[in-house]
Amino acid sequence: MPSSPYPAETRPAYGTGTLADVMPTALAALGVPQRTDSPAVLLRQGELDGVRRVAVLLLDGFGYHLLGQAAQASATVGAVHHGEIGTLTAITATVPSSTPISLASLACGLPPGRHGIIGFTVRVPDTGDLVTHIRWDGSSPDPETWQPEPTAFERASADGVACTIVSNGTFRDTGLTRAIYRGADWLPAVSPREVAEGTVAALARADRSLVYAYLPDVDTAGHFHGVGSPDWLEAVAEVSEAIDGILTGLPRDAALFVTADHGMVNVTDRLHVDQRPDLLQGVDAVAGDGRMRYLYTAPGAVDDVREAWSDAVGDRAELIGRDEAVDRGWFGPKVTDAARERIGDLVVACKGTFAIVGVEGEPPHVARLIGQHGGLTPAEMAVPLWTYRAG
């Protein structure tokens, strides 16, 4: 097996610096009253005094430990990476380090154990059906019930802040949008230029404004071509144009936050579950994603499943029970009963460059993806928080 260039594990820094702390920081800058159980405010006191507009730009897959490579493709990213413009700090994604979990934590200002979007794919306890959050049409389960916590946008809107989502219009009516972006208006935009122009326009909507903008390009290139590939570097160059465009039009009373939902590793070692029917004995469903799998076991089968999977993955992954994963704080300091039920009976956290693929119900191309995420390695867990204060 090839040696791994990645250290073993990065724990999520709940309450001191995760994606769940970004929106509470933005709301604090805008004077929105904080929750009594609000996460940390990440900037120094007074650092954003006078700010009345905040834009949060999320670049999917743009991990903190990838910035050195990304700097090859963009002078702006290079300047950010070397501390020449704005303020760059490293925070962590939430667990699992995958898009729907991280986006929910960002948008709600809460760890996964509170908002309940706790896996890329999870089993619905009441029905046994699987819900894949990025392909969720919202018909079942009901998004407002599945994720009942107030979003950052609902809280900001209630305090008179104009909230706008700037993103691809195809996402507008999905279940995930209804679950985590409630309280914001939607401004469709696809290209980096459109996102930049839409963000600047949305910032001017009212006297106080909060804008969340999203671009998926770096993540997509990493999945299909790998981190560091020419296609990946081209995607970095393109999304950096959005940063440049927002900076050019940023009002003097505004601040820009740039972050990511996760990083990525290039997978070189795969376990194909579809080629190992023995691993499905006693397993009702396999969910999660390639780097963090949830195993839902048949009654009485958990010990046999644990033994079979432990033999199959060896030291390439850690296999633990649901309660141990919760007790380790992977999903936050508090996990609701509803969220706990959605976690698999067993959790398989992949290490190094290993992934578990070939799961029933997943598109065939997923098994061939080069760049993947969801695990606890620093390359996946560490994400940038870059802040720039206009004026």
XYZ file of C-alpha atoms in Angstrom, residues 83-372:
290
model
C -0.319 37.267 4.524
C 0.075 40.229 2.191
C -3.603 41.124 2.082
C -6.295 40.737 4.731
C -6.041 38.251 7.592
C -5.714 34.504 7.059
C -6.355 31.944 9.792
C -6.950 28.201 9.778
C -10.198 26.874 11.171
C -11.691 23.406 10.834
C -14.556 21.877 8.966
C -17.139 19.911 10.875
C -17.425 16.122 10.835
C -17.886 14.521 8.365
C -15.854 16.971 6.269
C -18.275 16.954 3.349
C -20.322 19.609 1.603
C -23.884 19.262 3.004
C -22.678 18.880 6.588
C -20.309 21.825 6.358
C -22.762 24.073 4.511
C -25.420 23.352 7.127
C -22.995 24.136 9.940
C -21.996 27.382 8.250
C -25.564 28.471 7.452
C -27.015 27.541 10.839
C -24.021 28.489 12.975
C -24.251 25.111 14.688
C -22.317 21.821 14.778
C -23.839 18.806 12.968
C -25.085 17.285 16.206
C -27.450 20.220 16.558
C -28.700 20.807 13.015
C -28.920 17.089 12.192
C -27.556 17.119 8.641
C -24.944 14.731 9.856
C -23.864 12.770 6.791
C -23.589 13.059 3.022
C -26.155 10.253 2.882
C -28.006 9.042 5.970
C -30.847 6.673 6.753
C -34.156 8.188 7.796
C -34.953 6.458 11.103
C -38.738 6.412 10.660
C -38.768 4.908 7.170
C -35.399 3.285 6.591
C -35.069 5.264 3.354
C -31.776 6.906 2.457
C -31.572 10.654 1.886
C -28.625 12.056 -0.073
C -28.580 15.671 0.998
C -27.171 17.164 -2.220
C -29.803 15.317 -4.311
C -32.671 15.859 -1.886
C -35.832 17.126 -3.570
C -37.403 18.031 -0.255
C -40.471 15.816 -0.611
C -39.330 13.451 2.122
C -38.197 14.039 4.747
C -39.677 17.496 5.219
C -36.746 19.991 5.275
C -38.218 22.223 7.992
C -38.704 19.228 10.265
C -35.441 17.505 9.381
C -33.498 20.704 10.206
C -35.690 22.731 12.605
C -33.094 25.157 14.016
C -33.272 28.839 12.999
C -30.711 29.629 10.305
C -28.293 32.537 10.508
C -30.324 34.215 7.776
C -33.587 33.906 9.688
C -31.960 35.436 12.747
C -30.389 38.244 10.729
C -33.596 38.970 8.803
C -35.536 39.177 12.057
C -33.126 41.922 13.127
C -33.611 43.926 9.927
C -30.627 42.669 7.919
C -31.183 42.070 4.189
C -29.955 38.522 3.464
C -29.100 37.180 0.010
C -27.814 33.874 -1.356
C -25.761 34.263 -4.553
C -25.474 30.837 -6.175
C -26.603 28.630 -9.031
C -30.360 28.916 -9.444
C -30.749 25.145 -9.862
C -30.143 24.790 -6.124
C -32.894 27.228 -5.197
C -35.752 24.831 -4.477
C -33.850 21.798 -3.203
C -34.445 20.203 0.165
C -31.022 21.301 1.385
C -31.745 24.926 0.478
C -35.075 24.826 2.283
C -33.385 23.317 5.320
C -30.419 25.666 5.715
C -30.946 28.875 3.702
C -34.334 29.900 5.061
C -34.587 33.638 5.637
C -32.564 34.724 2.601
C -33.504 35.860 -0.881
C -31.919 34.097 -3.844
C -29.891 35.777 -6.577
C -28.994 33.258 -9.325
C -25.355 33.326 -10.465
C -23.120 30.656 -11.967
C -19.789 32.002 -13.228
C -17.227 33.638 -10.930
C -17.896 36.970 -12.631
C -21.655 36.635 -12.073
C -21.091 35.671 -8.449
C -18.834 38.676 -7.870
C -21.258 41.100 -9.522
C -24.223 39.602 -7.686
C -22.434 39.767 -4.348
C -21.528 43.435 -4.762
C -25.075 44.270 -5.865
C -26.626 42.364 -2.960
C -24.412 44.144 -0.442
C -26.020 47.424 -1.534
C -29.603 46.192 -1.050
C -30.106 47.804 2.350
C -28.425 49.702 5.144
C -27.353 46.394 6.736
C -26.772 43.363 4.553
C -25.481 39.811 4.726
C -24.547 38.006 1.510
C -23.561 34.371 1.177
C -22.008 33.372 -2.165
C -20.984 29.910 -3.334
C -18.762 28.517 -6.095
C -18.235 24.748 -6.647
C -15.532 24.823 -9.346
C -12.434 23.853 -7.335
C -14.234 20.933 -5.696
C -15.516 19.640 -9.035
C -12.077 19.814 -10.640
C -10.483 18.083 -7.669
C -12.986 15.242 -7.728
C -12.539 14.451 -11.402
C -8.911 15.445 -12.045
C -7.210 15.515 -8.646
C -5.742 18.199 -6.430
C -2.811 19.912 -8.143
C -3.827 18.855 -11.659
C -3.869 21.397 -14.509
C -7.677 21.367 -14.443
C -7.661 22.019 -10.712
C -5.223 24.913 -11.085
C -7.387 26.350 -13.864
C -10.414 26.195 -11.556
C -8.436 27.989 -8.841
C -7.544 30.754 -11.287
C -11.187 31.126 -12.305
C -12.674 31.309 -8.806
C -9.995 33.770 -7.710
C -11.577 36.150 -10.217
C -14.615 36.219 -7.936
C -12.441 37.352 -5.033
C -10.897 40.064 -7.212
C -14.301 41.218 -8.430
C -15.783 41.450 -4.947
C -12.751 43.320 -3.631
C -12.990 45.811 -6.477
C -16.630 46.630 -5.689
C -16.614 46.180 -1.904
C -18.315 49.134 -0.162
C -16.260 51.015 2.414
C -18.460 49.819 5.269
C -18.211 46.150 4.233
C -16.128 43.105 5.087
C -15.429 39.997 3.037
C -14.966 36.532 4.524
C -13.628 33.776 2.252
C -13.728 30.192 3.473
C -14.293 26.597 2.312
C -16.442 23.681 3.336
C -13.589 21.155 3.375
C -10.287 20.277 1.747
C -9.470 17.158 -0.252
C -7.069 14.227 -0.659
C -6.180 12.365 -3.834
C -7.362 8.793 -3.302
C -5.045 5.990 -4.399
C -6.484 3.016 -2.500
C -10.121 1.878 -2.738
C -12.230 -0.850 -1.202
C -15.012 -1.758 -3.670
C -17.963 -2.915 -1.606
C -19.762 -4.168 -4.712
C -16.951 -6.695 -5.108
C -17.210 -7.877 -1.489
C -20.707 -9.302 -0.869
C -19.430 -10.808 2.364
C -19.177 -7.294 3.810
C -22.894 -6.732 3.288
C -24.008 -9.658 5.440
C -25.847 -8.198 8.417
C -25.765 -4.697 6.896
C -29.093 -3.066 6.122
C -27.546 0.001 4.475
C -24.217 1.656 3.734
C -24.345 5.464 3.705
C -22.084 8.481 4.287
C -19.465 9.080 1.599
C -16.237 7.517 0.424
C -14.075 8.794 3.264
C -16.607 8.493 6.123
C -19.011 5.575 5.867
C -22.016 4.826 8.053
C -23.001 1.170 8.447
C -26.569 0.495 9.547
C -26.682 -3.061 10.846
C -29.451 -5.608 11.177
C -30.613 -6.377 14.730
C -27.996 -8.410 16.573
C -25.447 -8.208 13.754
C -23.273 -5.311 14.864
C -20.446 -7.440 16.320
C -20.187 -9.676 13.267
C -20.240 -6.658 10.947
C -17.565 -4.952 13.014
C -15.308 -7.996 12.761
C -15.777 -8.414 9.007
C -15.183 -4.764 8.228
C -12.231 -4.489 10.597
C -10.540 -7.326 8.748
C -11.308 -5.696 5.391
C -10.073 -2.179 6.148
C -7.216 -3.023 8.505
C -5.258 0.053 9.521
C -6.516 2.026 6.518
C -9.547 3.206 8.510
C -10.827 3.450 12.053
C -14.021 1.554 12.789
C -15.964 2.673 15.853
C -19.490 2.553 17.167
C -21.987 5.394 17.034
C -21.774 6.145 20.755
C -17.982 6.337 20.698
C -18.031 8.719 17.735
C -20.489 10.938 19.602
C -18.480 10.732 22.830
C -15.333 11.814 20.982
C -17.091 15.040 20.087
C -16.887 14.494 16.339
C -20.340 15.990 15.828
C -20.154 18.719 18.458
C -20.473 19.028 22.230
C -24.204 18.281 22.079
C -25.906 15.757 19.807
C -29.688 15.719 19.732
C -31.565 12.434 19.872
C -32.792 13.029 16.317
C -29.272 13.546 14.996
C -27.886 10.555 16.903
C -30.434 8.236 15.296
C -29.213 9.249 11.829
C -25.617 8.127 12.435
C -24.767 4.566 11.457
C -24.435 1.870 14.089
C -20.795 1.763 12.988
C -18.711 4.625 11.599
C -15.771 3.942 9.266
C -13.367 6.902 9.157
C -10.829 6.466 6.361
C -7.189 7.397 6.811
C -4.404 8.299 4.399
C -5.515 8.058 0.770
C -8.073 5.265 1.273
C -11.775 5.343 0.299
C -14.706 2.939 0.396
C -16.623 2.944 -2.892
C -19.002 0.862 -4.994
C -21.971 1.419 -2.685
C -25.442 0.554 -3.968
C -27.410 3.596 -5.058
C -24.400 5.821 -5.712
C -23.673 6.880 -9.320
C -20.956 4.667 -10.890
C -18.600 7.608 -11.450
C -18.334 8.138 -7.668
C -16.131 5.045 -7.406
C -13.645 6.630 -9.836
C -13.345 10.074 -8.240
C -9.739 11.048 -7.598
C -10.134 13.825 -5.053
C -12.318 12.896 -2.085
